[in-house]
Amino acid sequence: MASIEDIRTRVTLQEHGIINTHTTDFPGNYEGFDDTWSQEKFEEKFRIDIIHMDKLQMEFDMVGVDAAIANALRRILLAEVLAHRLGLIPIFADPREFDFRSEVTTELMKWVPIGNQARKYDLQDIRPVECNILIAKLRPGQEIDLKMDAVKGIGKDHAKFSPVEITIIKPCEDKLADKLVECFSDGVIKVTEDENGVRKAVVANPRRDTCSREVFRHEDLKDRVKMSRIRDHFIFSVESTGALHPDVLVCEAIKVLIGKCRHFLSELDSHCIDT
Amino acid sequence: METSGKINDNFQDLTKPIKTVEDKWKLLPAFLKVKGLVKQHIDSFNYFINVDIKKIMRANEKITTDADPVWYLKYLNIYVGSPDVEESFNITKPISPHECRLRDMTYSAPITVDIEYTRGKQRVVRHNLPIGRMPIMLRSSNCVLTGKSPAELAALNECPIDPGGYFVANGTEKVILIQEQLSKNRIIVEADKKGTIGCSVTSSTAERKSRTNIVTKGNKFCLKHNALSEDVPVVVVFKAMGIECEQEIVQLVGCEDDVISTFAPSLEECHKLHIYSQLQALQYLGSKVRQRATWGKSRTKVEEARELLAGVMLAHVPVIKYDFKPKCVFLALMVRRVILACSDEANVDDRDYYGNKRLELAGQLLSLLFEDLFKRFNNELKKIADQTIPKPRAAQFDIVKHMRQDQITNGLVHAISSGNWIIKRFNMHRAGVTQVLSRLSFISALGMMTRVNSQFEKTRKVSGPRSLQPSQWGMLCPSDTPEGEACGLVKNLALMTHITTDQDEEPIVRLAYNLGVENLRLLSGEEISHPSVYVVFLNGNILGVSGNYKRLVEAFRLMRRAGYVNEFVSICPNHQHRFVNIASDGGRVCRPYIIVKNGKPKVQDRHIQELVQGFRSFEDFLHEGLVEYLDVNEENDCSVALYEKEITRETTHLEIEPFTLLGVCAGLIPYPHHNQSPRNTYQCAMGKQAMGSIGYNQRNRIDTLLYFLCYPQVPLVRTKTIDLIQFDKLPAGQNATVAVMSYSGYDIEDALILNKASLDRGFGRCLVYRKQNCLLKRYANQTFDRVMGPSRDASTGEVIWRHRALDADGICAPGERIENKQVLVNKSMPIVSPTGLQPGTPGQPPQPEYKDVPVSYKGPRDIYVERVLVTSNADEAFLIKILERQTRRPEIGDKFSSRHGQKGVCGLIVNQEDMPFSDLGICPDIIMNPHGFPSRMTVGKLIELMAGKAGVLHGHFGYGTAFGGDKVEDVCNALVEKGFNYVGKEFVTSGITGEPLTAYIYFGPVYYQKLKHMVLDKMHARAKGPRAVLTRQPTEGRSRDGGLRLGEMERDCLIAYGSSMLLLERLMISSDAFEVDVPLLLIISQYFNPEDTLRLQTSFPRTYVHEHCSTTVTQALHG
């Protein structure tokens, strides 16, 4: 049997299923553990490590929060952060026109400002995110003359407003035995030699594991390995479609989340008065 | 890396050079592709218009008249031209099939003849006289599309992938379905319901069809024929045919003891009838001949009997100058077969055996019809000559002036467009021979071209004709048949099946005699029935006997392989009955096999390499004797190895590729050999309902109903058949990422959960095009239909709402959005008034009165006008076609299906953030309930998912070809290589809670088809609405906004439940309750005159007139 510590903090991957998937850290659930939520404890445990960030992609770890909170952030990123899209082409902003060519790409889209937009933005500022997205192929004699209106929206209305392409939550760690390297993705397991010359496999980089569970196919290794994930460790990988930097997106998402919480609290308050 | 290399080999393109020995026959199907998938139809039609039509002409070449012995008309030649259309008088221009489709015309070519006839004293020769028009099969030898490059086809608005093989009659595409029949002119021995053995032959010649039976009556044998009023003893028939000596009869039938003893009572019967000579026999037969209305000279009974024996009975056996020998031998053989079958069950024939079947194709059916029409045409000419020649007249009688084209033209077009095949001389009347080519998807059109319709009645409850016959192997698809009443009767050809056309018998006869077949006429009875010889048949006719059948068969095959005999002539011995059957008739199914000699296949790597390099064609393989066609009968005499490794010393042939035993529709299924067999059958039916692309010319078509998928995709897991039929160019479906798991409760009973974001991005989105037709006619009284511009509101001057979509010309503008009940064409037609035209103002011609008959749109959702076509049809009437477009995204209740007979409707559409996601952040497009698997056993779908996933990860297509394809183990290893789970299951997190799911989820891409059944077309509800005039009950059916019937069973429920008021309301008030006003007079009169009451009640059935009503009766309730 797994120890209570394991049950509390780990999601265990077995050969045919996953156990301890549910959050259990509510007060009084386990003898000897005080799981009441407190600001200090949270502040002490909570951290965000940014692993990687560029214009389009960002990967960060969020440690010390409940799955529900992390999921809320993911859902907001997917559905509720504002973004501009034209058709399914992610763009920077407003209406534009086409010329004709054998291959119509987004490069040919030109922004026509309306109202005071011309004063606010440069012509170059507002454009499709990528200039080489193929829209249509034309045969001789065909042409496209088209005006488009860019509309602001969120992913909830229509998927093309979703600013994020992939969002992932992935807490991971592995416990191991010998000669496992093959069973895992490159770099997950490292073989070390101790002073006695005994070869020993050590988890080097659990982040790189793809969870193929290949070990469980080997009878000899099966029982010597334990795969589990840390319950409150989430790896987010945010890929922006280009309009905004991913970090801005995350900040936006957090703002939305804060806004929602505020709204909820105020609702609670107002209803308290009623009763 | 090693595994990926292995897989890459499997994915190798068909056109890449061959490395392994194994690959060597894989190119042959690709070569059949060059011949086209509907070759059978086109071949048959080509044979008809190039060869058969000339034979028909020659058989009916001369017309004479009784009125003038000098007058004659002789056909010298007949031609079918190339399709054209008459623009104005005597000016024609070539026409393309697409123009015919759009303008509702018939794609046909003129039939012209060269004739020689007498005009007065002169002999006149005329060339190229048109006698009618022949509908032309697309891609046949006379079609304008034949031999055109894709670019030229595109210029003609034609799809290069479209197989052709159908007709365009009055603008609709019609297919003449392949008809399956029992073969003609062959002896079939079978037991009837009571178990008595009989034998029958259906003789068929150009002039006549007749059926001759030998039946057992007690212990005697009788001849049964339609032309005879009663069964006659066979011995009498033998005597009537000139074999008076009983010894000779017995020798013909057979000299084995048991045969003689069985036959003896029949001889005795003849004696009892006191018939000893030919004359007596003929007199006896003459008294039994069924009287018919005879024209011309009357004949004696004896002559009639002799004519019957010579021309009607066993009509296919030629009787020259009353030499009945061949016919006697044939009849004796029939008797012998019955006798043998009586003693041994094994001698009874199986009529479901596919070697006994012949497939009738467009060419044969058209030739029957054409000959009938041609004969009628000639009769008409003769009748005209008979009538006109005796009359005195100024001008010389010129028959050419009386040749009318429309009879043949209309006869052919009418038969093709209605499907009613009426052939007078055979008393044949068949309905449903043609069908409208289904253009739902490319596959449904192709599937239709390979469909085989059985002549068997659907109502008979016999399983035999419906069950899968082992002899159908490789010829007919074992999976593709409909469910329900036509199950097993409608079949589909397999991929490599070819159907033969008629071959000339003359050279075969000569060859057979040269190979040692002894002519029948030189032999006595005993020599023919002797156990040491084999009787040689050619197309059901006895040629003679052969003492060394093995040598005959071998030599014959050798000649065939060497190309001295046509490749479709088959020869095979039948050891049971000691026959050698040579067949050269049309309608036999056959398929090519690689010849194996001395345990080695004749096709070698070298040949295949040459094939790949283009030095060699499939014809070369045939001509060099590497490959040959075998029909069902000949297959029985061969030992065919399925794989090269199975070749033994006895093997004579090698299968080209096992997957070709499936047809076009079943060929789409990946890993069909892992599925439960009915699932493949279901998919065959559903593949025809899947939406997709129908052809490269789909945007130019204006069909009554067209469905397109917006973004069709090539399946990730393909099969070789898909490559061969070019399904990848015109696909019907999309690759959806499927998670096999339960989600919410909306996925029970095969319902699917769809991802909303996927739908936003275009999954399952489709276009529905509908056509509205509007024909502007001219009438006999010089009036005509007209189209008026939009009406305006009198006060505001604005166009009224109903006409808002109209242009100034009164026809809707392309791109316009149309709402329910808005007008598309503002047409009005003149009112037919008894007074004729209304008198207008003096000085002006009278103006007819007009009535509005607008073409309007009716439907629940708005549509857009895609395009408008204004043209004229063949009768020069204005034709306006409007194409309406509707874009539909999937909604709850729309039907989807994978390629494994797993259909389901959409049960719920879920936002992406609520969908579960894998470690890579992938959300499924479809969630499928795992309960769909255990009972269905569609393992092929599970493998498709794995192979598709491996294909995606490695960037290539998976192959799931039947009896081959990527191995599961390789696919699994390919997954592991990319860091995925070996069995395809993934760690999935719930999108709702953010916590992992407790089970690993089977996750990957599966090809999904969107089926044509959509909720929008089916949704229907009604509160009040129209009622039928006659019964005053609510109308029936969705199209008439009908009510939903509370039927008998529902009624029973309500009775059982006891809700009497509800019953009363449903059955009485909400149905045909009706109020009548009845004049007071009538009510008063009922007091005095009971008859009036009766009349009142009969004229308003179920109406009660209440006494207490004072002025009117408004109560009208039932019973």
Short mmCIF file of C-alpha atoms in Angstrom, two decimals, chain B residues 213-468:
data_model
loop_
_atom_site.label_atom_id
_atom_site.label_comp_id
_atom_site.label_asym_id
_atom_site.label_seq_id
_atom_site.Cartn_x
_atom_site.Cartn_y
_atom_site.Cartn_z
CA ASN B 213 -38.47 -29.16 -70.31
CA ILE B 214 -38.13 -32.85 -69.78
CA VAL B 215 -40.34 -33.93 -66.92
CA THR B 216 -40.93 -37.27 -65.29
CA LYS B 217 -44.49 -38.43 -65.12
CA GLY B 218 -44.63 -41.50 -63.02
CA ASN B 219 -41.86 -43.54 -64.52
CA LYS B 220 -42.17 -42.05 -67.97
CA PHE B 221 -40.40 -39.09 -69.50
CA CYS B 222 -42.30 -36.36 -71.18
CA LEU B 223 -41.49 -33.23 -73.09
CA LYS B 224 -43.05 -30.06 -71.84
CA HIS B 225 -43.15 -26.94 -73.92
CA ASN B 226 -45.19 -23.77 -73.99
CA ALA B 227 -46.19 -24.35 -77.59
CA LEU B 228 -47.64 -27.75 -76.73
CA SER B 229 -50.97 -27.85 -74.99
CA GLU B 230 -50.02 -30.93 -73.06
CA ASP B 231 -46.89 -32.89 -72.13
CA VAL B 232 -45.93 -35.37 -74.80
CA PRO B 233 -43.89 -38.55 -74.34
CA VAL B 234 -40.28 -38.01 -75.40
CA VAL B 235 -40.16 -41.14 -77.46
CA VAL B 236 -42.89 -39.69 -79.66
CA VAL B 237 -40.76 -36.60 -80.12
CA PHE B 238 -37.77 -38.73 -81.11
CA LYS B 239 -39.93 -40.54 -83.64
CA ALA B 240 -41.30 -37.29 -84.95
CA MET B 241 -37.75 -36.14 -85.50
CA GLY B 242 -37.11 -39.17 -87.66
CA ILE B 243 -35.58 -41.68 -85.29
CA GLU B 244 -38.16 -44.38 -85.67
CA CYS B 245 -35.96 -47.21 -84.50
CA GLU B 246 -36.19 -47.68 -80.75
CA GLN B 247 -32.76 -49.22 -80.59
CA GLU B 248 -31.32 -46.01 -81.93
CA ILE B 249 -33.20 -43.98 -79.34
CA VAL B 250 -31.88 -46.14 -76.54
CA GLN B 251 -28.36 -45.94 -77.94
CA LEU B 252 -28.59 -42.17 -77.93
CA VAL B 253 -29.84 -42.05 -74.36
CA GLY B 254 -27.33 -44.59 -73.12
CA CYS B 255 -26.76 -48.29 -73.01
CA GLU B 256 -26.02 -48.77 -69.33
CA ASP B 257 -28.38 -51.29 -67.78
CA ASP B 258 -29.99 -48.97 -65.29
CA VAL B 259 -30.46 -46.28 -67.91
CA ILE B 260 -32.20 -48.75 -70.22
CA SER B 261 -34.41 -50.07 -67.49
CA THR B 262 -35.41 -46.56 -66.41
CA PHE B 263 -36.12 -45.57 -69.96
CA ALA B 264 -38.08 -48.71 -70.90
CA PRO B 265 -41.51 -47.54 -69.64
CA SER B 266 -41.25 -44.51 -71.91
CA LEU B 267 -40.75 -46.74 -74.91
CA GLU B 268 -43.66 -48.83 -73.84
CA GLU B 269 -45.89 -45.79 -73.59
CA CYS B 270 -45.18 -44.93 -77.20
CA HIS B 271 -46.29 -48.39 -78.19
CA LYS B 272 -49.46 -48.00 -76.21
CA LEU B 273 -50.19 -44.89 -78.21
CA HIS B 274 -49.67 -46.92 -81.37
CA ILE B 275 -47.09 -44.54 -82.73
CA TYR B 276 -44.50 -46.31 -84.80
CA SER B 277 -43.62 -44.05 -87.72
CA GLN B 278 -42.49 -40.48 -88.07
CA LEU B 279 -45.77 -39.50 -89.69
CA GLN B 280 -47.82 -40.96 -86.87
CA ALA B 281 -45.67 -39.13 -84.36
CA LEU B 282 -46.01 -35.87 -86.21
CA GLN B 283 -49.76 -36.28 -86.41
CA TYR B 284 -49.88 -36.93 -82.69
CA LEU B 285 -47.76 -33.87 -81.97
CA GLY B 286 -49.74 -31.77 -84.41
CA SER B 287 -52.88 -32.45 -82.41
CA LYS B 288 -51.16 -31.12 -79.31
CA VAL B 289 -49.79 -27.94 -80.82
CA ARG B 290 -51.34 -24.94 -79.20
CA GLN B 291 -53.27 -23.01 -81.79
CA ARG B 292 -52.06 -19.56 -82.56
CA ALA B 293 -53.39 -16.88 -84.79
CA THR B 294 -51.55 -17.63 -87.99
CA TRP B 295 -50.93 -15.22 -90.74
CA GLY B 296 -50.13 -16.18 -94.25
CA LYS B 297 -50.63 -19.63 -95.59
CA SER B 298 -52.32 -22.12 -93.36
CA ARG B 299 -50.44 -25.30 -92.68
CA THR B 300 -51.42 -28.81 -91.91
CA LYS B 301 -51.06 -30.25 -88.45
CA VAL B 302 -48.10 -32.32 -89.54
CA GLU B 303 -46.35 -29.32 -90.99
CA GLU B 304 -47.05 -27.36 -87.85
CA ALA B 305 -45.58 -30.08 -85.69
CA ARG B 306 -42.52 -30.26 -87.89
CA GLU B 307 -42.05 -26.48 -87.79
CA LEU B 308 -42.36 -26.61 -84.04
CA LEU B 309 -39.71 -29.26 -83.72
CA ALA B 310 -37.40 -27.52 -86.14
CA GLY B 311 -37.77 -23.93 -85.04
CA VAL B 312 -39.32 -23.59 -81.62
CA MET B 313 -38.34 -26.54 -79.52
CA LEU B 314 -34.69 -26.24 -78.49
CA ALA B 315 -34.46 -23.31 -80.87
CA HIS B 316 -30.75 -22.82 -80.34
CA VAL B 317 -29.84 -26.18 -81.90
CA PRO B 318 -29.64 -25.49 -85.60
CA VAL B 319 -31.79 -27.62 -87.88
CA ILE B 320 -30.71 -27.37 -91.48
CA LYS B 321 -33.08 -28.78 -94.06
CA TYR B 322 -34.96 -30.76 -91.46
CA ASP B 323 -31.87 -32.67 -90.39
CA PHE B 324 -32.87 -33.37 -86.82
CA LYS B 325 -29.77 -35.32 -85.83
CA PRO B 326 -28.19 -32.66 -83.59
CA LYS B 327 -31.49 -31.93 -81.94
CA CYS B 328 -32.10 -35.62 -81.29
CA VAL B 329 -28.73 -35.99 -79.70
CA PHE B 330 -29.38 -32.95 -77.56
CA LEU B 331 -32.79 -34.18 -76.50
CA ALA B 332 -31.40 -37.62 -75.75
CA LEU B 333 -28.76 -36.03 -73.62
CA MET B 334 -31.40 -34.18 -71.67
CA VAL B 335 -33.26 -37.40 -71.04
CA ARG B 336 -30.04 -39.09 -70.05
CA ARG B 337 -29.22 -36.33 -67.57
CA VAL B 338 -32.64 -36.76 -65.96
CA ILE B 339 -32.22 -40.51 -65.71
CA LEU B 340 -28.80 -40.17 -64.14
CA ALA B 341 -30.03 -37.53 -61.73
CA CYS B 342 -32.87 -39.81 -60.62
CA SER B 343 -30.39 -42.39 -59.40
CA ASP B 344 -27.76 -40.03 -58.05
CA GLU B 345 -28.41 -36.73 -56.31
CA ALA B 346 -24.97 -35.51 -57.29
CA ASN B 347 -26.11 -35.22 -60.88
CA VAL B 348 -28.63 -32.55 -60.04
CA ASP B 349 -27.33 -29.14 -61.07
CA ASP B 350 -27.03 -26.19 -58.77
CA ARG B 351 -28.73 -23.26 -60.41
CA ASP B 352 -27.09 -20.84 -57.99
CA TYR B 353 -23.66 -21.93 -59.14
CA TYR B 354 -22.15 -18.82 -60.66
CA GLY B 355 -20.90 -20.62 -63.74
CA ASN B 356 -24.55 -21.05 -64.68
CA LYS B 357 -25.14 -17.31 -64.54
CA ARG B 358 -24.77 -14.73 -67.24
CA LEU B 359 -24.64 -11.02 -66.68
CA GLU B 360 -26.54 -8.87 -69.12
CA LEU B 361 -25.02 -5.45 -69.63
CA ALA B 362 -26.06 -2.21 -71.26
CA GLY B 363 -24.92 -3.38 -74.68
CA GLN B 364 -26.91 -6.61 -74.67
CA LEU B 365 -30.02 -4.96 -73.30
CA LEU B 366 -29.81 -2.14 -75.80
CA SER B 367 -29.26 -4.55 -78.65
CA LEU B 368 -32.43 -6.45 -77.71
CA LEU B 369 -34.31 -3.19 -77.60
CA PHE B 370 -32.78 -1.84 -80.76
CA GLU B 371 -33.52 -4.97 -82.72
CA ASP B 372 -37.12 -4.75 -81.62
CA LEU B 373 -37.35 -1.11 -82.63
CA PHE B 374 -35.53 -1.73 -85.88
CA LYS B 375 -37.94 -4.51 -86.75
CA ARG B 376 -40.86 -2.30 -85.91
CA PHE B 377 -39.34 0.45 -88.03
CA ASN B 378 -39.00 -1.95 -90.95
CA ASN B 379 -42.52 -3.26 -90.48
CA GLU B 380 -43.78 0.26 -90.60
CA LEU B 381 -41.90 0.87 -93.85
CA LYS B 382 -43.29 -2.32 -95.26
CA LYS B 383 -46.79 -1.33 -94.21
CA ILE B 384 -46.36 2.03 -95.90
CA ALA B 385 -45.06 0.33 -99.02
CA ASP B 386 -47.97 -2.12 -98.99
CA GLN B 387 -50.44 0.71 -98.71
CA THR B 388 -48.91 3.30 -101.00
CA ILE B 389 -47.58 1.31 -103.92
CA PRO B 390 -50.94 0.08 -105.24
CA LYS B 391 -52.36 3.60 -105.17
CA PRO B 392 -52.03 5.61 -108.32
CA ARG B 393 -50.11 8.81 -107.72
CA ALA B 394 -48.16 11.48 -109.51
CA ALA B 395 -44.75 11.15 -107.87
CA GLN B 396 -42.82 7.97 -107.75
CA PHE B 397 -42.94 6.13 -104.49
CA ASP B 398 -39.81 7.04 -102.56
CA ILE B 399 -39.49 5.12 -99.33
CA VAL B 400 -36.83 7.49 -97.98
CA LYS B 401 -39.46 10.17 -97.52
CA HIS B 402 -41.31 7.87 -95.16
CA MET B 403 -38.41 7.03 -92.90
CA ARG B 404 -39.21 8.67 -89.61
CA GLN B 405 -36.53 9.08 -87.02
CA ASP B 406 -38.58 9.57 -83.91
CA GLN B 407 -39.74 6.00 -83.41
CA ILE B 408 -36.30 4.56 -82.76
CA THR B 409 -35.11 7.69 -80.93
CA ASN B 410 -38.08 7.84 -78.60
CA GLY B 411 -38.07 4.11 -78.05
CA LEU B 412 -34.47 4.13 -76.88
CA VAL B 413 -34.66 7.33 -74.84
CA HIS B 414 -37.91 6.35 -73.25
CA ALA B 415 -36.61 2.95 -72.23
CA ILE B 416 -33.47 4.43 -70.74
CA SER B 417 -35.19 7.24 -68.91
CA SER B 418 -38.04 5.14 -67.53
CA GLY B 419 -36.24 1.85 -67.03
CA ASN B 420 -39.08 -0.12 -68.60
CA TRP B 421 -37.64 -2.59 -71.05
CA ILE B 422 -40.40 -3.83 -73.32
CA ILE B 423 -39.36 -6.27 -76.00
CA LYS B 424 -42.36 -7.37 -77.98
CA ARG B 425 -40.93 -10.34 -79.79
CA PHE B 426 -39.87 -12.06 -76.53
CA ASN B 427 -42.89 -10.87 -74.60
CA MET B 428 -40.40 -9.36 -72.24
CA HIS B 429 -41.42 -6.61 -69.89
CA ARG B 430 -38.94 -5.60 -67.27
CA ALA B 431 -39.17 -2.59 -65.01
CA GLY B 432 -36.34 -0.92 -63.16
CA VAL B 433 -33.60 -1.80 -65.58
CA THR B 434 -32.13 1.68 -65.36
CA GLN B 435 -31.62 3.83 -62.32
CA VAL B 436 -30.59 7.41 -61.79
CA LEU B 437 -26.88 7.51 -61.11
CA SER B 438 -26.48 8.35 -57.45
CA ARG B 439 -24.17 11.34 -57.15
CA LEU B 440 -24.12 11.51 -53.40
CA SER B 441 -20.45 10.78 -53.40
CA PHE B 442 -17.90 9.46 -55.82
CA ILE B 443 -18.16 6.06 -54.19
CA SER B 444 -21.89 5.85 -54.51
CA ALA B 445 -21.60 6.55 -58.24
CA LEU B 446 -18.87 3.95 -58.64
CA GLY B 447 -20.77 1.46 -56.52
CA MET B 448 -23.74 1.84 -58.78
CA MET B 449 -21.70 1.03 -61.87
CA THR B 450 -20.59 -2.28 -60.38
CA ARG B 451 -24.02 -3.27 -59.08
CA VAL B 452 -25.51 -6.53 -60.28
CA ASN B 453 -29.25 -6.91 -60.14
CA SER B 454 -30.72 -10.37 -59.96
CA GLN B 455 -33.85 -11.22 -61.89
CA PHE B 456 -35.09 -13.28 -58.99
CA GLU B 457 -38.29 -12.11 -57.35
CA LYS B 458 -37.67 -10.49 -54.02
CA THR B 459 -40.73 -11.94 -52.38
CA ARG B 460 -39.82 -15.61 -52.69
CA LYS B 461 -38.57 -17.03 -49.47
CA VAL B 462 -35.72 -19.13 -50.72
CA SER B 463 -32.32 -18.66 -49.26
CA GLY B 464 -30.40 -20.26 -52.11
CA PRO B 465 -30.16 -17.34 -54.52
CA ARG B 466 -29.41 -14.97 -51.66
CA SER B 467 -26.61 -16.83 -49.99
CA LEU B 468 -22.98 -16.41 -50.83
#
